[in-house]
Short mmCIF file of C-alpha atoms and ligand atoms in Angstrom, two decimals:
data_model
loop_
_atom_site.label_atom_id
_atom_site.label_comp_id
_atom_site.label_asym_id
_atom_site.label_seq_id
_atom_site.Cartn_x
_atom_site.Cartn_y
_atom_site.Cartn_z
CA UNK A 1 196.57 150.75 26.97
CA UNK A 2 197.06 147.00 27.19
CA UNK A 3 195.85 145.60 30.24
CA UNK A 4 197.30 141.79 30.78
CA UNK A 5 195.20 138.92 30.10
CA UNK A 6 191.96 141.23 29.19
CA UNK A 7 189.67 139.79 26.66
CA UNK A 8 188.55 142.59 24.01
CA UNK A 9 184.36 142.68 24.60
CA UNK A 10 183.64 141.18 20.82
CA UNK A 11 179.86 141.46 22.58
CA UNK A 12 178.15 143.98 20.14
CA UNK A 13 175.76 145.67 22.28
CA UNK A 14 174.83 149.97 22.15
CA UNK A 15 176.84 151.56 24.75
CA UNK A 16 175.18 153.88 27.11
CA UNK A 17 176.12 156.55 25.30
CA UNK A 18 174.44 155.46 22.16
CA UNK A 19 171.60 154.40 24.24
CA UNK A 20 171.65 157.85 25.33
CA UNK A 21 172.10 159.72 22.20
CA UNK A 22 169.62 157.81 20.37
CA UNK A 23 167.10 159.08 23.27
CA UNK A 24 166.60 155.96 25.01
CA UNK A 25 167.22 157.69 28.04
CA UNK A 26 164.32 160.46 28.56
CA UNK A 27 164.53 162.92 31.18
CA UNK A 28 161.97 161.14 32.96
CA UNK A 29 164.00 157.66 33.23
CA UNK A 30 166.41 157.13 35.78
CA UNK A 31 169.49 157.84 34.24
CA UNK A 32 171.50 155.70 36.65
CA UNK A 33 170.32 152.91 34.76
CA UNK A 34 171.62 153.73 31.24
CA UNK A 35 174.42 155.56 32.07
CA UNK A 36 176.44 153.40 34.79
CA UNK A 37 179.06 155.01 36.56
CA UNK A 38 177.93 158.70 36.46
CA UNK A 39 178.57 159.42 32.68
CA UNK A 40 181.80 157.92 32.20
CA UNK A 41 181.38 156.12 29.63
CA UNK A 42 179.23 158.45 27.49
CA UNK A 43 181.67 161.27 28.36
CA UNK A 44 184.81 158.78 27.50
CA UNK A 45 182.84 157.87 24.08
CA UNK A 46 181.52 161.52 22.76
CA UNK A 47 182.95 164.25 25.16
CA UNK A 48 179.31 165.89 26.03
CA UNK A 49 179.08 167.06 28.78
CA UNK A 50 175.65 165.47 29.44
CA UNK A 51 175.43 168.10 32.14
CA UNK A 52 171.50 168.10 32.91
CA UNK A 53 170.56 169.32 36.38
CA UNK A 54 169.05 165.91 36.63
CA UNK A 55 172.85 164.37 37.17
CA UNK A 56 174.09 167.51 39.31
CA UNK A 57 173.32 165.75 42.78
CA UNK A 58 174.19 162.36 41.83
CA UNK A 59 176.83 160.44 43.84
CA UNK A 60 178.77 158.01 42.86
CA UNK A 61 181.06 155.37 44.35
CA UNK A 62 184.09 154.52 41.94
CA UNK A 63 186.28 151.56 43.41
CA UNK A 64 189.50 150.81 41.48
CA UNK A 65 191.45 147.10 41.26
CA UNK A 66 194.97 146.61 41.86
CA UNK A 67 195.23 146.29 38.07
CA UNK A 68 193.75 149.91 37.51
CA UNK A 69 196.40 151.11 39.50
CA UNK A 70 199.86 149.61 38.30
CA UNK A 71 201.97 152.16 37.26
CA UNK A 72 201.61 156.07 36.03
CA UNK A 73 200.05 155.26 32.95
CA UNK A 74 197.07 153.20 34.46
CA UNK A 75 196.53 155.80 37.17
CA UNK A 76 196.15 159.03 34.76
CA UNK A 77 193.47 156.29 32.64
CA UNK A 78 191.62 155.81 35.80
CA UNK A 79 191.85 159.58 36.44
CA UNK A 80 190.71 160.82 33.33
CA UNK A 81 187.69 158.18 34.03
CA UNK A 82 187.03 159.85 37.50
CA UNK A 83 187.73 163.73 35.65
CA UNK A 84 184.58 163.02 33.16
CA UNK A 85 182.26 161.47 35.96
CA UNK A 86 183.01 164.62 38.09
CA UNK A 87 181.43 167.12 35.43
CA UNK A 88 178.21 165.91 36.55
CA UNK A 89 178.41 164.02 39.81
CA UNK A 90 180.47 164.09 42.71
CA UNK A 91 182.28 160.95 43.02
CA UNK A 92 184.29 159.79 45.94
CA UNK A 93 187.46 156.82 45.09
CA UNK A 94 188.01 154.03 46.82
CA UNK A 95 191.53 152.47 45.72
CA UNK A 96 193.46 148.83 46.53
CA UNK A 97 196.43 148.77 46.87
CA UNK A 98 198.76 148.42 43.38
CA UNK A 99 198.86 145.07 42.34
CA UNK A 100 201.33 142.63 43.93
CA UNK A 101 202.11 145.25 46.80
CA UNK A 102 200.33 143.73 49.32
CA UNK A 103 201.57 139.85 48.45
CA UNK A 104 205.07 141.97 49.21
CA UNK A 105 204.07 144.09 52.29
CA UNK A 106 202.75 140.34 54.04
CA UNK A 107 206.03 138.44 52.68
CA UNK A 108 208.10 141.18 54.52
CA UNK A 109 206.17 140.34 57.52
CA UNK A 110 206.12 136.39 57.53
CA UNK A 111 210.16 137.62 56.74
CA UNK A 112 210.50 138.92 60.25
CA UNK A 113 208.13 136.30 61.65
CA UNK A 114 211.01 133.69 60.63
CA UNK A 115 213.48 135.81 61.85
CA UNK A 116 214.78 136.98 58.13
CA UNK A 117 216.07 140.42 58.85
CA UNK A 118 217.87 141.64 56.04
CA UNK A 119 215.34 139.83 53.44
CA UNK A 120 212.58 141.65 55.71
CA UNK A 121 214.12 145.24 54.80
CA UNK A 122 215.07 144.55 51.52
CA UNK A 123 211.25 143.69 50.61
CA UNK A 124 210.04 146.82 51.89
CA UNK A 125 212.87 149.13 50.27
CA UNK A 126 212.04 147.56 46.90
CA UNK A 127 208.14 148.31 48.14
CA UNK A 128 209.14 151.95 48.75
CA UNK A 129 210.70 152.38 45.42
CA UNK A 130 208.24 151.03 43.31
CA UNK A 131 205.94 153.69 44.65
CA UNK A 132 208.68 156.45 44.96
CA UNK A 133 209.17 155.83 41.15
CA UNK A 134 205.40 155.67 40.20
CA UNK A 135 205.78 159.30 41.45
CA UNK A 136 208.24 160.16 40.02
CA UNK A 137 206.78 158.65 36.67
CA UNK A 138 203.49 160.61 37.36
CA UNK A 139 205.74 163.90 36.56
CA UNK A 140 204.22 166.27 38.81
CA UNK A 141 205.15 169.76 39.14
CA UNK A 142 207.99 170.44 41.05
CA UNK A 143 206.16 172.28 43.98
CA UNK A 144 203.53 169.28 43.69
CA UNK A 145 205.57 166.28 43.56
CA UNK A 146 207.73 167.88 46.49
CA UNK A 147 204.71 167.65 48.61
CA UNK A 148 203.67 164.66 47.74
CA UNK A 149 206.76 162.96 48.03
CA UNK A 150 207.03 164.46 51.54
CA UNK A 151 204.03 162.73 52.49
CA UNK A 152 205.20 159.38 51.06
CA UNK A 153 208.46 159.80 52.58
CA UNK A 154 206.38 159.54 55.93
CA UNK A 155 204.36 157.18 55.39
CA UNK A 156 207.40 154.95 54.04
CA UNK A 157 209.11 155.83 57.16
CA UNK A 158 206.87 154.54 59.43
CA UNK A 159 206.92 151.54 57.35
CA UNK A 160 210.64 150.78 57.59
CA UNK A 161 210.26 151.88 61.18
CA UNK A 162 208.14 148.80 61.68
CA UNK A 163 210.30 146.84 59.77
CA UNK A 164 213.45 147.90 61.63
CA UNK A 165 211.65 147.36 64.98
CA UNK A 166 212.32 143.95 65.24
CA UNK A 167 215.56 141.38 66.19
CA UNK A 168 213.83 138.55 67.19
CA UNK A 169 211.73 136.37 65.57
CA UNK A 170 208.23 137.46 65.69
CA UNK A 171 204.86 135.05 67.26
CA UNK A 172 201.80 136.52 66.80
CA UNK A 173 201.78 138.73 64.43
CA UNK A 174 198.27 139.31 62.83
CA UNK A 175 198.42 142.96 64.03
CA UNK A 176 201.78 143.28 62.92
CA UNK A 177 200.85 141.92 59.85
CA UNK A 178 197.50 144.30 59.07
CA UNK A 179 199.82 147.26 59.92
CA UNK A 180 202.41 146.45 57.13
CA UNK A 181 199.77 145.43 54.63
CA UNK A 182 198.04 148.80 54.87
CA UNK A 183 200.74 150.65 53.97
CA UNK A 184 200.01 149.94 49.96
CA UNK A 185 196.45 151.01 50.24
CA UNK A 186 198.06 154.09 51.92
CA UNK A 187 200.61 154.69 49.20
CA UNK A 188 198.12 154.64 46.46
CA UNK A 189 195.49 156.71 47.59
CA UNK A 190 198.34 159.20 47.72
CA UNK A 191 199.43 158.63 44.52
CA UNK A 192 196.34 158.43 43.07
CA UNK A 193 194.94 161.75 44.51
CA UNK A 194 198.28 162.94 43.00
CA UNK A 195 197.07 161.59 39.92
CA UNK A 196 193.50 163.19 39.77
CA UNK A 197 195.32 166.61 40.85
CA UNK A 198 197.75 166.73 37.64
CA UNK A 199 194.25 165.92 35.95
CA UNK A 200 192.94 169.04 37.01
CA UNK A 201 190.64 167.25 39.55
CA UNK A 202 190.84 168.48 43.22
CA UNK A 203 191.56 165.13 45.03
CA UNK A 204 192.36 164.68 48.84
CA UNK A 205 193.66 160.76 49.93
CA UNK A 206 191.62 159.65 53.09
CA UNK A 207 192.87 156.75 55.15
CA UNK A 208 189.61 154.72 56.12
CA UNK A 209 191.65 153.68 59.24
CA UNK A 210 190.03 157.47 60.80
CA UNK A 211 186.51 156.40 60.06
CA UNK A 212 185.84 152.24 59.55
CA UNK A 213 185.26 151.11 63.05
CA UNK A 214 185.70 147.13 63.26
CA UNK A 215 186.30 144.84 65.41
CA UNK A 216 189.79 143.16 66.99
CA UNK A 217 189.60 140.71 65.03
CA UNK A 218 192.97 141.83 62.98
CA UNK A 219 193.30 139.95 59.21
CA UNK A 220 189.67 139.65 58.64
CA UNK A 221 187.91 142.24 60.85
CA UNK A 222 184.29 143.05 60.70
CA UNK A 223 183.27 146.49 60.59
CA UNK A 224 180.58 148.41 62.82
CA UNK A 225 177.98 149.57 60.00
CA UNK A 226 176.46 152.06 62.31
CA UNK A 227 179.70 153.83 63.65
CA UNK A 228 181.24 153.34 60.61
CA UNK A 229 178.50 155.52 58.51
CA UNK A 230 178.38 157.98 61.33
CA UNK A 231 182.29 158.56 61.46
CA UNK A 232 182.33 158.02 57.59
CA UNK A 233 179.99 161.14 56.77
CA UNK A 234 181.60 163.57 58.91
CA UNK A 235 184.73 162.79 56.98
CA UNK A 236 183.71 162.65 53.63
CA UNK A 237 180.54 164.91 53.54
CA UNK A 238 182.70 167.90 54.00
CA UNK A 239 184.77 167.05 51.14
CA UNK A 240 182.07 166.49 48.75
CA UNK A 241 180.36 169.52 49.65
CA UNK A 242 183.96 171.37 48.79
CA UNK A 243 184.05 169.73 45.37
CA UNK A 244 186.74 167.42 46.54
CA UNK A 245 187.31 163.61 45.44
CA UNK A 246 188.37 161.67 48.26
CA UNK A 247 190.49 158.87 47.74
CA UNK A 248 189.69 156.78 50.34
CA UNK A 249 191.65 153.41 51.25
CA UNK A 250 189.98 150.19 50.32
CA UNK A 251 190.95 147.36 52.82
CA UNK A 252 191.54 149.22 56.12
CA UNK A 253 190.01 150.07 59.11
CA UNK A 254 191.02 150.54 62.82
CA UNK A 255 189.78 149.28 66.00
CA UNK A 256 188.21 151.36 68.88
CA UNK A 257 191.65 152.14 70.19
CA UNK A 258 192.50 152.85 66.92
CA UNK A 259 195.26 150.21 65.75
CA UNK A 260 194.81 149.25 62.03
CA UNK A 261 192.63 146.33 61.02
CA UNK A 262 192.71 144.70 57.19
CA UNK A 263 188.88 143.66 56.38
CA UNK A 264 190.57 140.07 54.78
CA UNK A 265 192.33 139.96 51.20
CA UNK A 266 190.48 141.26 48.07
CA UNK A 267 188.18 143.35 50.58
CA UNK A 268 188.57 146.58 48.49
CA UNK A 269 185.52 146.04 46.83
CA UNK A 270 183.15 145.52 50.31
CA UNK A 271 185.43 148.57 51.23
CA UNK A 272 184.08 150.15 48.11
CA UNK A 273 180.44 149.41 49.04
CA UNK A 274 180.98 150.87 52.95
CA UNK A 275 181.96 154.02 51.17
CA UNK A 276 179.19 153.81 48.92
CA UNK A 277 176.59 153.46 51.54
CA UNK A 278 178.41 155.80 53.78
CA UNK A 279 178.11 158.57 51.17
CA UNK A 280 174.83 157.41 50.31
CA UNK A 281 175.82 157.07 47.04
CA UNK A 282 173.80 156.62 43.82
CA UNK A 283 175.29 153.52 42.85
CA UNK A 284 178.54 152.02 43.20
CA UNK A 285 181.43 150.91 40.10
CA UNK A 286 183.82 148.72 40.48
CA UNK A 287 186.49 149.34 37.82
CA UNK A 288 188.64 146.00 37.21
CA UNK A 289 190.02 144.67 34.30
CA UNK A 290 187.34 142.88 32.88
CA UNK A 291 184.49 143.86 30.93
CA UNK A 292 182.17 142.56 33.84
CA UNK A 293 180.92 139.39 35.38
CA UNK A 294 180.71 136.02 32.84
CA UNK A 295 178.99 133.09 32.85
CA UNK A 296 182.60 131.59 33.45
CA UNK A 297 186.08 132.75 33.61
CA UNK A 298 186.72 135.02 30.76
CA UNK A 299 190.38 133.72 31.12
CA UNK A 300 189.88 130.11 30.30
CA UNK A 301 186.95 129.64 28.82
CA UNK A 302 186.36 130.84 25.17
CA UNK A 303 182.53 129.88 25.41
CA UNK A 304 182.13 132.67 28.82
CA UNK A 305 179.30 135.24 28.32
CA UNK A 306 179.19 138.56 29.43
CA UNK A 307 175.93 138.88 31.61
CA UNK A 308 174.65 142.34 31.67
CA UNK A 309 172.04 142.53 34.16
CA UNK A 310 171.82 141.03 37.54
CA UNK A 311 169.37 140.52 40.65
CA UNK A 312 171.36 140.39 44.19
CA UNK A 313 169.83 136.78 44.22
CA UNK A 314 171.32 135.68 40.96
CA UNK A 315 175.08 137.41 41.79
CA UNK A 316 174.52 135.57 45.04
CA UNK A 317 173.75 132.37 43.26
CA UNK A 318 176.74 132.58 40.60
CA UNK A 319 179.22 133.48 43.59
CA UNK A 320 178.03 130.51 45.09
CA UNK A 321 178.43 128.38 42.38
CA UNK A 322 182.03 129.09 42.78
CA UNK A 323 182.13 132.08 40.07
CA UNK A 324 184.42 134.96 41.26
CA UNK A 325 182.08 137.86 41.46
CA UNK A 326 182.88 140.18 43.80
CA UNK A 327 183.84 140.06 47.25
CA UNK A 328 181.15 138.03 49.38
CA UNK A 329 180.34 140.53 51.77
CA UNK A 330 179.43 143.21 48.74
CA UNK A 331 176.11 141.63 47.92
CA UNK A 332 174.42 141.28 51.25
CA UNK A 333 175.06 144.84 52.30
CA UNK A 334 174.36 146.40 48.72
CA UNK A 335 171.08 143.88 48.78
CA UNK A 336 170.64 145.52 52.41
CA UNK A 337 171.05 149.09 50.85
CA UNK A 338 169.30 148.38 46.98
CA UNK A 339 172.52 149.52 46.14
CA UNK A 340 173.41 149.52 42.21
CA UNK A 341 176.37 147.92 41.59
CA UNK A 342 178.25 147.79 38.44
CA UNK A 343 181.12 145.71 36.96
CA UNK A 344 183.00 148.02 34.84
CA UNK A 345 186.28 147.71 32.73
CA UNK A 346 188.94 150.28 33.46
CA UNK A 347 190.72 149.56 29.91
CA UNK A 348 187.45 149.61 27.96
CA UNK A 349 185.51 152.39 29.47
CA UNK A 350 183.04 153.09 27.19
CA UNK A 351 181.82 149.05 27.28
CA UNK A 352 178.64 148.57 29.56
CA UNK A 353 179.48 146.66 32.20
CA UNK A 354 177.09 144.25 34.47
CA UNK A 355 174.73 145.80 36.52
CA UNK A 356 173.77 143.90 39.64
CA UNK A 357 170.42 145.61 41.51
CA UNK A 358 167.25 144.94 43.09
CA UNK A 359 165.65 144.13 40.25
CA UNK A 360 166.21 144.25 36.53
CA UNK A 361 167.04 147.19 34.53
CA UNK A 362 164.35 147.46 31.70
CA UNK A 363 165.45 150.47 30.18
CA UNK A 364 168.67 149.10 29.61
CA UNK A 365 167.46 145.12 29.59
CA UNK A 366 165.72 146.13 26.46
CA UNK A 367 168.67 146.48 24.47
CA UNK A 368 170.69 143.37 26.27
CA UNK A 369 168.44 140.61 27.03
CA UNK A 370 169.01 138.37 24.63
CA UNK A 371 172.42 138.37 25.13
CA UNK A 372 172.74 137.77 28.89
N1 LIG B 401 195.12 145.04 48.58
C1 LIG B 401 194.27 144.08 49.26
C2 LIG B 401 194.60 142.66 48.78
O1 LIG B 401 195.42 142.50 47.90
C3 LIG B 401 192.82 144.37 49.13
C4 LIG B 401 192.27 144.38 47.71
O2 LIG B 401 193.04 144.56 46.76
O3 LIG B 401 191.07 144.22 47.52
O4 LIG B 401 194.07 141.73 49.32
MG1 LIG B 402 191.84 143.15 44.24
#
């Protein structure tokens, strides 16, 4: 799979797995620090099952890009990623919306804002069928895809509801606005749980609208850490004590009164870290479609290195210097947490990744620091 504008890693460095298999990683090291993400990349790499009753009760926190997402294809990759962590962790998703769907779901709404009807509905019909035909693309079984589509077919209804609700020029219309953005989050998860089931993984999609608690503040609302892990555990604990992968909604959450709230653009990520401390979870992946974070962009500049082991401080300090690193509020609540973080590439998943934690990784620094 050919993700666009993805640099191959030329970096040379041992894998976890290799770092594993060459016995690197002793029982008595931590093996979240050699092998990021659950096992996913050793299990992507050599197929063990690296099953050891020291992984059985990890947790892990997988958050997938808008990138990760685009298509059938992508989504079985990113499944089969999730299908090897979940032989020796349980692992709860949080997904963004496919990429470009949410640049569509707000142009329908600043369509109706100027009063542009028809160009209003035709945005969100062409919204409805891209998803309608990743489904059908995802070839379910009948009985499956049936159901699924069902549940689509609501969802999309509510959304040309909203759509059709209007005749006049619209003022106002942040809430509006959050309300028709959510819908791709809301499509995905459902097509991505559809995705883990055909891989044989039991998957249920969550809307995090039922447990992030924020504020009114609608287009960049701040959620209510305390309410929001209290709500968030009595949703997903049950789930992961069934064995179940939730597929939770990056982006969304709801205010007391329960109308839905968007946490700002490109929140999926702090989304992903809310679910990770929610769940308590081990350490947190973000899957993109880069090998990790670079001295520079990747992109433009041949001369970018891969940096394979961060402190919170020195994340903070490259995101200040104007790097793009992750969302901004990640870092203070995964420095509040120690949360691990890692950078991970969905289309190279047996590459390392950065690691961004409390303090440096020397079991896995070892192997990488001259390089970063
Ligand atoms: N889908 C949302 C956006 O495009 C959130 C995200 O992808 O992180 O802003
Ligand atoms: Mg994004």
């Amino acid at each position: 799979m050919t993700p666009e504008n993805v640099q191959a890693d030329e970096i040379n460095e041992p894998s976890p797995a290799v770092v594993y298999r060459t016995g690197i990683c002793p029982k008595n090291v931590s093996t979240h620090a050699t092998c990021p993400g659950g096992v996913a990349a050793s299990d992507v790499l050599i197929g063990d099952a690296l099953t050891g009753d020291a992984l059985k009760n990890k947790v892990v926190a997988f958050k997938f890009g808008g990138s990760s997402l685009l298509g059938a294809d992508r989504m079985l990759h990113a499944a089969g990623i999730v299908r090897s962590s979940t032989q020796s962790c349980s692992v709860v998703v949080v997904v963004s919306a496919m990429k470009g769907v949410t640049d569509r779901l707000l142009a329908v709404g600043s369509a109706l804002e100027n009063g542009k009807f028809a160009v209003a509905r035709e945005e969100a019909d062409g919204v409805v069928n891209v998803h309608l035909s990743v489904l059908r693309d995802l070839q379910l079984e009948e009985a499956d895809e049936l159901r699924v589509r069902r549940e689509m077919q609501s969802l999309c209804r509510d959304l040309l509801h909203d759509v059709n609700n209007y005749s006049r020029p619209l003022a106002g219309t942040a809430e509006l606005l959050d309300r028709l953005a959510s819908y791709g989050e809301r499509l995905s998860a459902r097509l991505f749980a559809a995705a883990l089931e055909k891989s044989d993984v039991a998957a249920v999609p969550v809307s995090s609208s039922d447990f992030v608690r924020t504020c009114e503040t609608f287009r960049d609302a701040r959620p209510d850490l305390l309410e929001t892990r209290q709500r968030g555990r009595d949703v997903l604990l049950p789930l992961l004590e069934e064995s179940l992968v939730p597929v939770v909604t990056g982006f969304i959450g709801a205010t007391p009164d329960g109308r839905i709230t968007t946490l700002g653009r490109n929140s999926s990520d702090f989304s992903g870290a809310l679910v990770a401390h929610v769940v308590d979870a081990d350490e947190l992946v973000i899957w993109t479609d880069v090998d990790g974070i670079f001295t520079a962009n990747p992109r433009d500049n041949q001369e970018a290195r891969l940096l394979h082991e961060l402190s919170y401080d020195d994340a903070h300090a490259l995101a200040k210097s104007g790097a793009k690193v992750l969302h901004a509020s990640v870092l203070p609540l995964a420095a509040e947490t120690e949360m691990v973080v890692w950078v991970r590439n969905t289309f190279n998943p047996a590459g390392r990744g950065t690691r961004i934690g409390p303090h440096a990784d020397l079991t896995s620094s070892s192997q990488d620091g001259g390089r970063a």
